[in-house]
GROMACS .gro file of C-alpha atoms in nm:
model
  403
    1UNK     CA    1   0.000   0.000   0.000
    2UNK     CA    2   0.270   0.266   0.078
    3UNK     CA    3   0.452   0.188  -0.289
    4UNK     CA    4   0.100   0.242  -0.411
    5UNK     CA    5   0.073   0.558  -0.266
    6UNK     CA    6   0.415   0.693  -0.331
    7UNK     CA    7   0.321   0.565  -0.683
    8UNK     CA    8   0.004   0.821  -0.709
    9UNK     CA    9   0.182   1.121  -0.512
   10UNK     CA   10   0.510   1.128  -0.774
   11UNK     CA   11   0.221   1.087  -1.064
   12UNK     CA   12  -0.024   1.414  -0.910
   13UNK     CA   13   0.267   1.563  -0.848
   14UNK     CA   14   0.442   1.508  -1.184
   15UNK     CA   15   0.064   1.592  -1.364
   16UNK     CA   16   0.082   1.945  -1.117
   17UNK     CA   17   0.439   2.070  -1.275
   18UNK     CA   18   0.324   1.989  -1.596
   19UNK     CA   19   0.017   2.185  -1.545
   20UNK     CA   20   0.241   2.487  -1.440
   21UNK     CA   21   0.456   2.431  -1.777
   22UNK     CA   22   0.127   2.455  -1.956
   23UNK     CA   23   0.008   2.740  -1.793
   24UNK     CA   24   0.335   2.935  -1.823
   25UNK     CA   25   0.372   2.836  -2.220
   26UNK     CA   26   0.007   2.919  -2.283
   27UNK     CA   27   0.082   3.284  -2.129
   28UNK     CA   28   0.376   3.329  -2.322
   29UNK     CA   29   0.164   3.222  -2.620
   30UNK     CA   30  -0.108   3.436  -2.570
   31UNK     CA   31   0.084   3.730  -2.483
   32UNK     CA   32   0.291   3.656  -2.824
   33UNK     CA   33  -0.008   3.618  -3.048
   34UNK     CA   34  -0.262   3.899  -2.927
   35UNK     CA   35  -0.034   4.164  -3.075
   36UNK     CA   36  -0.162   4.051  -3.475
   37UNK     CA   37  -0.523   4.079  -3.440
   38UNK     CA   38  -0.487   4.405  -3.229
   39UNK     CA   39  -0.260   4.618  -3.519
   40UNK     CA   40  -0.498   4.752  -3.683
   41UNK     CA   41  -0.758   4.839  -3.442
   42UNK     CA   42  -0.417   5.051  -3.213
   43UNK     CA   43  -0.359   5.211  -3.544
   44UNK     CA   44  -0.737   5.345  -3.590
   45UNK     CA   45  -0.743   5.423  -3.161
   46UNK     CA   46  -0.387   5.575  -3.160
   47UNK     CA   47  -0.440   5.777  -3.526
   48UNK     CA   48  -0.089   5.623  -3.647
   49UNK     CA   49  -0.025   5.467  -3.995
   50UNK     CA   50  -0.058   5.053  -4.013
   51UNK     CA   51   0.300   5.055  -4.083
   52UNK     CA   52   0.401   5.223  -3.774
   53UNK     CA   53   0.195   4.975  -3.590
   54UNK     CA   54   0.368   4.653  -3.746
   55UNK     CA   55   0.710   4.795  -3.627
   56UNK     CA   56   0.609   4.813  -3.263
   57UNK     CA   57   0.510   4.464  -3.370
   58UNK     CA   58   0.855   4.360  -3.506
   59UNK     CA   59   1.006   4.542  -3.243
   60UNK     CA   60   0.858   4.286  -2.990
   61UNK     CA   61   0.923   3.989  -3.210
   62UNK     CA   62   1.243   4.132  -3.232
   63UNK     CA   63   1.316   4.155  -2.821
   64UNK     CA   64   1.131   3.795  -2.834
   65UNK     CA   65   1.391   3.610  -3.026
   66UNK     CA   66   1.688   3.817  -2.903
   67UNK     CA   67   1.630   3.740  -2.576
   68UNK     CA   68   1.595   3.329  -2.593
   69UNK     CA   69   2.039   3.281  -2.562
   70UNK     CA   70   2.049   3.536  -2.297
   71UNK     CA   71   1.785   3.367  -2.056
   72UNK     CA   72   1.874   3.034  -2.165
   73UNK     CA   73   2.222   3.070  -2.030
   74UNK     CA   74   2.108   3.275  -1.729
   75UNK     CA   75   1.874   2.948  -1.653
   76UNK     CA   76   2.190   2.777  -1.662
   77UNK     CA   77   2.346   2.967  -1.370
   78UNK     CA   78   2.038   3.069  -1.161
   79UNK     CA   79   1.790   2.738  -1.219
   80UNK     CA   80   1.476   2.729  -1.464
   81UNK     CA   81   1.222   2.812  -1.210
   82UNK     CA   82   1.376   3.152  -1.078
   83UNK     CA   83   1.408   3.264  -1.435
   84UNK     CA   84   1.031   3.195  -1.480
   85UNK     CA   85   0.947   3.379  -1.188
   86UNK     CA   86   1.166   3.688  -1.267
   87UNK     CA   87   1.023   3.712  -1.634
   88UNK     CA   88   0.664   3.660  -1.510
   89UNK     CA   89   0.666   3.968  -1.232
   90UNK     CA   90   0.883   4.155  -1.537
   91UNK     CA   91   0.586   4.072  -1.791
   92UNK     CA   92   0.301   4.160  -1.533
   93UNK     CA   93   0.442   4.517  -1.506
   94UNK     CA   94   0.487   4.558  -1.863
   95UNK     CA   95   0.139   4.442  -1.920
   96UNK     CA   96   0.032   4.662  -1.719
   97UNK     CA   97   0.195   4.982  -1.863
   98UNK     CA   98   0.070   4.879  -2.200
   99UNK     CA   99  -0.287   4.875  -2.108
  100UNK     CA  100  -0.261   5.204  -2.016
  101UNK     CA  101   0.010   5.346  -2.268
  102UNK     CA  102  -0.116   5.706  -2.391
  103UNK     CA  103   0.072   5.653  -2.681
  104UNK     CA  104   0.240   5.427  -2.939
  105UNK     CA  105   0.604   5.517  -2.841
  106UNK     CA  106   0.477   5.408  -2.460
  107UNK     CA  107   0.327   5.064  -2.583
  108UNK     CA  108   0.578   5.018  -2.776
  109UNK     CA  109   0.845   5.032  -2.528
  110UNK     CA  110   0.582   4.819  -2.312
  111UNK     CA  111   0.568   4.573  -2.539
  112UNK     CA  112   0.919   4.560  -2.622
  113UNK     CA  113   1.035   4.481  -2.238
  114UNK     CA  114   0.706   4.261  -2.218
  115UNK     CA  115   0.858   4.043  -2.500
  116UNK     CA  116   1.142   4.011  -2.367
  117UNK     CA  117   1.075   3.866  -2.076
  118UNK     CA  118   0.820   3.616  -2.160
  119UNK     CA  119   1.088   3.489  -2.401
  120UNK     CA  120   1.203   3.322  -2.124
  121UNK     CA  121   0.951   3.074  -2.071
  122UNK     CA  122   0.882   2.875  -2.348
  123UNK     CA  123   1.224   2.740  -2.376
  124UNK     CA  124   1.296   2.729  -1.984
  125UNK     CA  125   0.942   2.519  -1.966
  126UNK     CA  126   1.128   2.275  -2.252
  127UNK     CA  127   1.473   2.293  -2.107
  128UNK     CA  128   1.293   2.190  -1.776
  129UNK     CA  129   1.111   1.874  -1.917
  130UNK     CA  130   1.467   1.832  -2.060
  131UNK     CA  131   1.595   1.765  -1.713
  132UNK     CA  132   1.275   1.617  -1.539
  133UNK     CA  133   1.149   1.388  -1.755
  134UNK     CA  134   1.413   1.097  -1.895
  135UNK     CA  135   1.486   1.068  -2.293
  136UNK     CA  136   1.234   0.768  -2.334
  137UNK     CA  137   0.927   0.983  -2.124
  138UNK     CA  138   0.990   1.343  -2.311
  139UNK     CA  139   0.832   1.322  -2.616
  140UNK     CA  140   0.477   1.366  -2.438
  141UNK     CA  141   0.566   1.597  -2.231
  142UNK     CA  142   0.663   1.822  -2.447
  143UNK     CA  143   0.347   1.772  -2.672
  144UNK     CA  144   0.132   1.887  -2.388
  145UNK     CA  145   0.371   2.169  -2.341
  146UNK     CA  146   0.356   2.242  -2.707
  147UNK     CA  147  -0.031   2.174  -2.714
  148UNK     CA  148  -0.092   2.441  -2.435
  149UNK     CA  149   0.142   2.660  -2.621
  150UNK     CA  150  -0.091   2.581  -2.946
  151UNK     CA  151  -0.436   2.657  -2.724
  152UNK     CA  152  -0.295   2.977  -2.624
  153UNK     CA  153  -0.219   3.108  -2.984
  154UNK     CA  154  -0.582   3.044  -3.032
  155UNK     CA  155  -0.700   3.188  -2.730
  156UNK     CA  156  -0.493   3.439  -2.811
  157UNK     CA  157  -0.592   3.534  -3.186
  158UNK     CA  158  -0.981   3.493  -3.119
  159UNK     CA  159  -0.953   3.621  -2.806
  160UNK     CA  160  -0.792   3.924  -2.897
  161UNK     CA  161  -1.016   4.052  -3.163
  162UNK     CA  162  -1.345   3.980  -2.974
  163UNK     CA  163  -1.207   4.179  -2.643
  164UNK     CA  164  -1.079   4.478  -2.866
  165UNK     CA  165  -1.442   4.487  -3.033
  166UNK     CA  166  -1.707   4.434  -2.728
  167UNK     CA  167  -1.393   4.611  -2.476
  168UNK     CA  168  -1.116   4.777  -2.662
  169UNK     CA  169  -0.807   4.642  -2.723
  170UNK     CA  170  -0.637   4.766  -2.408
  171UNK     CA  171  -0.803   4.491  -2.173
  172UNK     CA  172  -0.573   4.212  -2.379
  173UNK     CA  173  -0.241   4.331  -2.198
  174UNK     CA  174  -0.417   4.361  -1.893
  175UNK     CA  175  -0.522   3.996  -1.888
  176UNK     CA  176  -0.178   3.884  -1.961
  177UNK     CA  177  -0.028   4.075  -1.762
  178UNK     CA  178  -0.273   3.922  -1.472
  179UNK     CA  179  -0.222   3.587  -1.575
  180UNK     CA  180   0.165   3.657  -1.535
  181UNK     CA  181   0.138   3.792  -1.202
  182UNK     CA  182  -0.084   3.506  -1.078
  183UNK     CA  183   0.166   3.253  -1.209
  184UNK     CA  184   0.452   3.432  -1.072
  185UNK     CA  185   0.313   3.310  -0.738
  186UNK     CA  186   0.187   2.973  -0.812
  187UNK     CA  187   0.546   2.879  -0.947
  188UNK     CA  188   0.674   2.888  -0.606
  189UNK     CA  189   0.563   2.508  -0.570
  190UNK     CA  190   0.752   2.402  -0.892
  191UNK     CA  191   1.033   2.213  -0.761
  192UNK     CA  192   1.393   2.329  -0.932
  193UNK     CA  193   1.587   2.048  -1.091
  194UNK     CA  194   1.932   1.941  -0.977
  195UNK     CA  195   2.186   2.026  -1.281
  196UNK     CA  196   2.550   2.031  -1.272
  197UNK     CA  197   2.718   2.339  -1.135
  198UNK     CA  198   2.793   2.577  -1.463
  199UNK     CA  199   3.169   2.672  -1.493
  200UNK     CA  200   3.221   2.720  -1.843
  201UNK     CA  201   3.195   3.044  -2.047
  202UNK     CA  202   2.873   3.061  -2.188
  203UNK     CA  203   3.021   3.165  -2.530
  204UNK     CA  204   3.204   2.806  -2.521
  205UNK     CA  205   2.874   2.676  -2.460
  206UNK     CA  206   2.680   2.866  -2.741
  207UNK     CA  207   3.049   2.807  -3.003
  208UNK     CA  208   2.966   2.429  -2.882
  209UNK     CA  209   2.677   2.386  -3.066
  210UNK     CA  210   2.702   2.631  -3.352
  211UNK     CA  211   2.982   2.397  -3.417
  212UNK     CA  212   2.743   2.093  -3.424
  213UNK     CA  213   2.671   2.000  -3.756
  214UNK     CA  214   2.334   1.877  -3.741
  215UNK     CA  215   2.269   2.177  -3.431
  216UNK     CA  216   2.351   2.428  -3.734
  217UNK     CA  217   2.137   2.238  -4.032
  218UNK     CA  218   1.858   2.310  -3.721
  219UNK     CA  219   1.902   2.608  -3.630
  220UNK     CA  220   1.865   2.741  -4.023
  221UNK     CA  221   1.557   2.526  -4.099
  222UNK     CA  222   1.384   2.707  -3.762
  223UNK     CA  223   1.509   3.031  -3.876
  224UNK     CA  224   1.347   2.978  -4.214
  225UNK     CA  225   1.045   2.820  -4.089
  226UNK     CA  226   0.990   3.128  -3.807
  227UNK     CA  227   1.002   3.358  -4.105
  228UNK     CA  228   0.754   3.187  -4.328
  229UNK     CA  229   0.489   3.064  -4.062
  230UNK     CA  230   0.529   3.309  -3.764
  231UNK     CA  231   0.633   3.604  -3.983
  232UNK     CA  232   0.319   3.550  -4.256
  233UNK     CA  233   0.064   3.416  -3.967
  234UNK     CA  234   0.076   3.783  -3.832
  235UNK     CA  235  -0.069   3.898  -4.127
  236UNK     CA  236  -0.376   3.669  -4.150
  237UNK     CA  237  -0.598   3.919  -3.960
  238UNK     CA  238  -0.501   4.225  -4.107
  239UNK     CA  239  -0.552   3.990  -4.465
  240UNK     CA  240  -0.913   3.900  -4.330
  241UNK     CA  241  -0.979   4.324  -4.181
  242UNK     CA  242  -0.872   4.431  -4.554
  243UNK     CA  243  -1.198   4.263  -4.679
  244UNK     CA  244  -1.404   4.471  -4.459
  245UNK     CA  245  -1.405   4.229  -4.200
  246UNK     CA  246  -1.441   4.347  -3.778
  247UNK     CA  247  -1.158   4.296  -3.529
  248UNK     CA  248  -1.366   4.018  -3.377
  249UNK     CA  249  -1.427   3.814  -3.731
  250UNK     CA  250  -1.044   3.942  -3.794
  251UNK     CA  251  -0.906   3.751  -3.481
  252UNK     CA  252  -1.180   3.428  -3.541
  253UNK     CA  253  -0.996   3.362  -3.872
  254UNK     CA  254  -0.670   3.433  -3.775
  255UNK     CA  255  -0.729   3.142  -3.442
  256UNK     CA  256  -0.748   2.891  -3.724
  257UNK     CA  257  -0.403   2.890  -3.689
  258UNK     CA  258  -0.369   2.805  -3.335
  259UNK     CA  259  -0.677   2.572  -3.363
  260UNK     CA  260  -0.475   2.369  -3.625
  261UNK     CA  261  -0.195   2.356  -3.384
  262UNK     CA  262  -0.394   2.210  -3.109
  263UNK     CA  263  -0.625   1.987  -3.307
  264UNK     CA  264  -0.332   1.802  -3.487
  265UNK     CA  265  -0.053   1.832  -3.215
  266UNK     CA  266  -0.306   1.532  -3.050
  267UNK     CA  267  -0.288   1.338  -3.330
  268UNK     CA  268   0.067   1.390  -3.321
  269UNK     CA  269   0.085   1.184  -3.010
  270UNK     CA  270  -0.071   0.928  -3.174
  271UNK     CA  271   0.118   0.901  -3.450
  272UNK     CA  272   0.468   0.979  -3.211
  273UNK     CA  273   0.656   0.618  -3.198
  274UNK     CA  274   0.434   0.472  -3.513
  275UNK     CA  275   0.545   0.722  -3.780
  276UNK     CA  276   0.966   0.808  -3.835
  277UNK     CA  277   1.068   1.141  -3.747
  278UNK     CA  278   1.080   1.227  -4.091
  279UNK     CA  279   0.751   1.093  -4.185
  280UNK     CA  280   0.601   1.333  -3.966
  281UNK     CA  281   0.788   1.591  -4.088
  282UNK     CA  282   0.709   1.517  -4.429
  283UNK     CA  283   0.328   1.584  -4.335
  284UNK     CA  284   0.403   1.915  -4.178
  285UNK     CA  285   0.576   2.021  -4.497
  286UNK     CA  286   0.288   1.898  -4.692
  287UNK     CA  287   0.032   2.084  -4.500
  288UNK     CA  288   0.273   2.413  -4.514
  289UNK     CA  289   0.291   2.414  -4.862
  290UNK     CA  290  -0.083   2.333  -4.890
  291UNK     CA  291  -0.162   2.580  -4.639
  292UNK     CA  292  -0.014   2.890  -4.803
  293UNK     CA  293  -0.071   2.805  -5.187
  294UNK     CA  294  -0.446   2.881  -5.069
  295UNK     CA  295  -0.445   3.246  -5.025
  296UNK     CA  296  -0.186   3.305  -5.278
  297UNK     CA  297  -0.413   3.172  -5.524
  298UNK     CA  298  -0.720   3.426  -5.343
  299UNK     CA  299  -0.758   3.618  -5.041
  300UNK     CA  300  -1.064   3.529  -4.887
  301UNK     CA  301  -1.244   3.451  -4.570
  302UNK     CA  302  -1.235   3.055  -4.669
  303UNK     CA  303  -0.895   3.049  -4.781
  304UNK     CA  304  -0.769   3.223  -4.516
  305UNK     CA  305  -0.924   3.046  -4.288
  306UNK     CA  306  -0.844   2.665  -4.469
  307UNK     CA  307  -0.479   2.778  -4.523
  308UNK     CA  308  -0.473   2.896  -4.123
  309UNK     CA  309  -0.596   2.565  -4.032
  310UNK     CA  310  -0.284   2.362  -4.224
  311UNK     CA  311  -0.001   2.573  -4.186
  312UNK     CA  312  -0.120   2.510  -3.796
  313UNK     CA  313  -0.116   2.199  -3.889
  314UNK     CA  314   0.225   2.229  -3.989
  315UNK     CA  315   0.306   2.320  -3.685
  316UNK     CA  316   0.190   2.045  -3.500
  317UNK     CA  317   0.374   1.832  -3.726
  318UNK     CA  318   0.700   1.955  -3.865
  319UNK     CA  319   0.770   2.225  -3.584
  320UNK     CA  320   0.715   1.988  -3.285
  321UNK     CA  321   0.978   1.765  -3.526
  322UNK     CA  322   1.245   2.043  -3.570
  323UNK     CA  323   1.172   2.082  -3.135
  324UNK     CA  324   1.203   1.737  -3.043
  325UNK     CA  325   1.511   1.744  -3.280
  326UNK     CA  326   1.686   2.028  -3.092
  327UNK     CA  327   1.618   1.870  -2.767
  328UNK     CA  328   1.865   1.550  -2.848
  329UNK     CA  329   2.081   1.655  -3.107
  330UNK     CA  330   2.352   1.826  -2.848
  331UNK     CA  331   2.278   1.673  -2.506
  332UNK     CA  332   2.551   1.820  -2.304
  333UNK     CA  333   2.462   2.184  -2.437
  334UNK     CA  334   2.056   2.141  -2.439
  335UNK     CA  335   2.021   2.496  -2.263
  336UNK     CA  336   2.202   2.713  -2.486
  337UNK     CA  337   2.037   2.454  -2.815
  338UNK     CA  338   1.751   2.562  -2.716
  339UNK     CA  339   1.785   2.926  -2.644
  340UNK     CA  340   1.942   2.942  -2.971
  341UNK     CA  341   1.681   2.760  -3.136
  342UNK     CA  342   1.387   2.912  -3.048
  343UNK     CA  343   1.590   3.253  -3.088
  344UNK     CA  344   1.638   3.197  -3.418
  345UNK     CA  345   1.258   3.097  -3.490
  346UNK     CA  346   1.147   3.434  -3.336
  347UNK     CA  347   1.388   3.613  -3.515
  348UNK     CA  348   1.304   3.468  -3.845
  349UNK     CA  349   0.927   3.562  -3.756
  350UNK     CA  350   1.041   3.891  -3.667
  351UNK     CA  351   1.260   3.976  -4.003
  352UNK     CA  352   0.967   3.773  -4.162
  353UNK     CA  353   0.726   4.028  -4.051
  354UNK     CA  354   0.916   4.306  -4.126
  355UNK     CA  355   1.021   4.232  -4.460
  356UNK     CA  356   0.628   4.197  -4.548
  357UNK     CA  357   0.547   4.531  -4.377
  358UNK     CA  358   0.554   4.750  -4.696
  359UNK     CA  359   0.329   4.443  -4.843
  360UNK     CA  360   0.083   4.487  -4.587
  361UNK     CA  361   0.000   4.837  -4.599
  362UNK     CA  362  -0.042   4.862  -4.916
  363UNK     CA  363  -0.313   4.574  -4.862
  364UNK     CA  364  -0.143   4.341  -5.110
  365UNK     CA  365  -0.170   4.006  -4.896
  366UNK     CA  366  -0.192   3.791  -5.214
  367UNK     CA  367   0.191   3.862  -5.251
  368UNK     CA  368   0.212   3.820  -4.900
  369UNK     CA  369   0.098   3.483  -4.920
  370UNK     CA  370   0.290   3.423  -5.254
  371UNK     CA  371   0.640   3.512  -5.129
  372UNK     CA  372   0.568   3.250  -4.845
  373UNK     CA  373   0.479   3.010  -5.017
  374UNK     CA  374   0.748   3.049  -5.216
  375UNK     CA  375   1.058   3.004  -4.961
  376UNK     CA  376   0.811   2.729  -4.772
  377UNK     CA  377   0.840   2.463  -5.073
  378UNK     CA  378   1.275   2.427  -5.048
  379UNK     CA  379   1.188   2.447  -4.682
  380UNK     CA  380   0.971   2.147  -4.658
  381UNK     CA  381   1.198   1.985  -4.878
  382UNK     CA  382   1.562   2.061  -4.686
  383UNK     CA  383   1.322   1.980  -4.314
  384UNK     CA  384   1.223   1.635  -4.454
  385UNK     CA  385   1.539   1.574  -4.667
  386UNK     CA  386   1.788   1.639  -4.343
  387UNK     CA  387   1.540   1.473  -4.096
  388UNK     CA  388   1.561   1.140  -4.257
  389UNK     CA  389   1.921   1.173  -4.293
  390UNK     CA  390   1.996   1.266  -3.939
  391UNK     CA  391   1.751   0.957  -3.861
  392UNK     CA  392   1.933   0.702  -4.070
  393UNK     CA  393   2.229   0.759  -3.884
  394UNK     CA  394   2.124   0.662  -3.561
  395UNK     CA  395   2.099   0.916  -3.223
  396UNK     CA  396   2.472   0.848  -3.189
  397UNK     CA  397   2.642   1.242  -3.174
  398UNK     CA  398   2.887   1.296  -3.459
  399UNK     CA  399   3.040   1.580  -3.216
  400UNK     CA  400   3.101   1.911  -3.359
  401UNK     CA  401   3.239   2.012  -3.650
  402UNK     CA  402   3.622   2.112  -3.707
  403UNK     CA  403   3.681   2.531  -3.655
   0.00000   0.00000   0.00000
């Protein structure tokens, strides 16, 4: 009877930190994905061109991906869980601020120091699985962490649009900012894994695995990939508004992004153990190419709303693939992997954005969608391609390459 017991406390308490991860990646999420549907609506409140807007919107991406390597190795020194907790009071203030900003230059900055410090938690909450949960276990793990992530994107992109219509727009950073506050307290009972005491330089540990051969092929496909998914998917409400559509419809449309996400990240599971690594990869490149050649053919509320659905589809498939991938391919240097890896797919959405800006206001989405859908196709080929590669040489680590 007392193994049996032992046996259900470590499993409620294993099911209660992953329900903190969850919580924590669905904040970052939502928090990350309200700015989109929200763009034009600021612009129209704060009288400021569209283009202005999207630059206080690259801005954050910007501070997003930036800031990944810096907490990453920070987490190294001070433990996952203390990092969490200083980002989350750091993201409650700046929520704050930027619900009442009196002007775009004050949400901007608000948003700027609010992105960069919930780019801390998604990859501490993957780092910590990392060192929680052993190599056989982690795959689930870090689809429920992913799927929460996924929920909160849709959350986040309906949400959004709906609150700026029936509220105004400036209850969204309030929320998150709540949310982060609430969680900076609850985190206190999330235990803080043992890890080896950190000596190195964390430039040795960061030259370690841009050295990596496979950790570099990575790190470019989730560069590429942030570019063409998180750099186009901000435009899918501001696509949807430049039919005539209202914030609320906007944001509905754009969810079918994060919807797609969280639908197919389950069947992910499923599949996780019964399909190669590659294979699943190979349907997440499918369903990106798919997903964009829709609105590049026509804008409209169906294809929009279809091509939202597969490219977070995608997602679910080839993303959590590239992710997983990260996680093993340099073991001894899965911090700084990761802090590179998801700074890299946040800048790529960030220079993604950007570089579509001049697109966008002139309201010319169909090339939007075209220019994605052009770099996605010898994306989904070089994912799938180096995937099965990596895979038919085993899990053993070819060490890095030669300076």
């Amino acid at each position: 009877m007392t193994g049996e017991t032992g046996a259900t406390t470590g499993r409620s308490g294993e099911r209660t930190r992953l329900r903190l991860l969850q919580l924590t990646g669905l904040t970052s999420s939502c928090d990350r994905f309200s700015l989109a549907p929200l763009m034009v609506v600021i612009s129209i409140d704060m009288r400021a061109p569209l283009v202005a807007v999207i630059a206080v919107a690259s801005a954050y991406y910007l501070a997003y991906g930036l800031m990944q390597p810096v907490w990453g190795l920070v987490s190294d020194r001070i433990g996952r869980v203390r990092v969490m907790r200083i980002a989350l009071l750091g993201a409650a203030l700046a929520g704050v601020v930027s619900a009442v900003a009196p002007n775009l230059l004050v949400l901007g900055i608000s948003r700027t120091i609010a992105a960069a410090c919930v780019a801390a938690l998604i990859p501490a909450t993957l780092v910590y699985v990392g060192d929680m949960w052993p190599a056989q276990m982690r795959q689930r793990p870090l689809a429920e962490v992913l799927t929460a992530s996924s929920l909160g994107t849709a959350l986040a992109t309906a949400g959004a649009g709906v609150a700026a219509d029936l509220v105004g727009w400036r209850v969204v950073p309030a929320a998150t900012g709540v949310a982060a506050a609430a969680l900076w307290v609850a985190l206190r009972r999330l235990p803080e894994p043992e890890r080896e005491p950190v000596t190195r330089s964390p430039m040795r540990s960061l030259g370690a695995v841009v050295r990596h051969r496979w950790a570099l092929a990575v790190l470019v496909l989730v560069l590429v990939e942030g570019a063409v998914v998180l750099g186009v998917v901000t435009y899918l409400a501001p696509a949807v508004q430049a039919l005539g559509a209202s914030a609320a419809i906007a944001g509905l449309v754009a969810a079918s992004f994060g919807v797609g996400a969280v639908v197919l990240s389950r069947v992910v599971r499923l599949l996780v153990g019964r399909l190669s690594a590659s294979g699943l990869a190979a349907i997440g490149a499918a369903m990106l190419i798919a997903g964009w050649t829709l609105p590049a053919l026509t804008v409209s509320l169906t294809t929009v709303t279809v091509g939202g659905l597969l490219v977070g589809g995608s997602w679910a498939f080839l993303h959590t693939t590239l992710q997983s991938w990260a996680t093993e391919v340099v073991p001894g240097e899965r911090a700084a992997m990761i802090a590179l890896f998801a700074a890299l797919l946040f800048l790529g959405g960030s220079v993604g954005t950007a570089v579509l800006a001049p697109l966008a206001d002139a309201a010319a989405f169909d090339t939007v969608f075209r220019a994605a859908l052009t770099v996605s196709v010898p994306l989904a080929i070089a994912a799938v391609l180096a995937r099965r590669r990596y895979g038919d040489r085993g899990t053993v680590d070819p060490g890095p390459v030669a300076d």
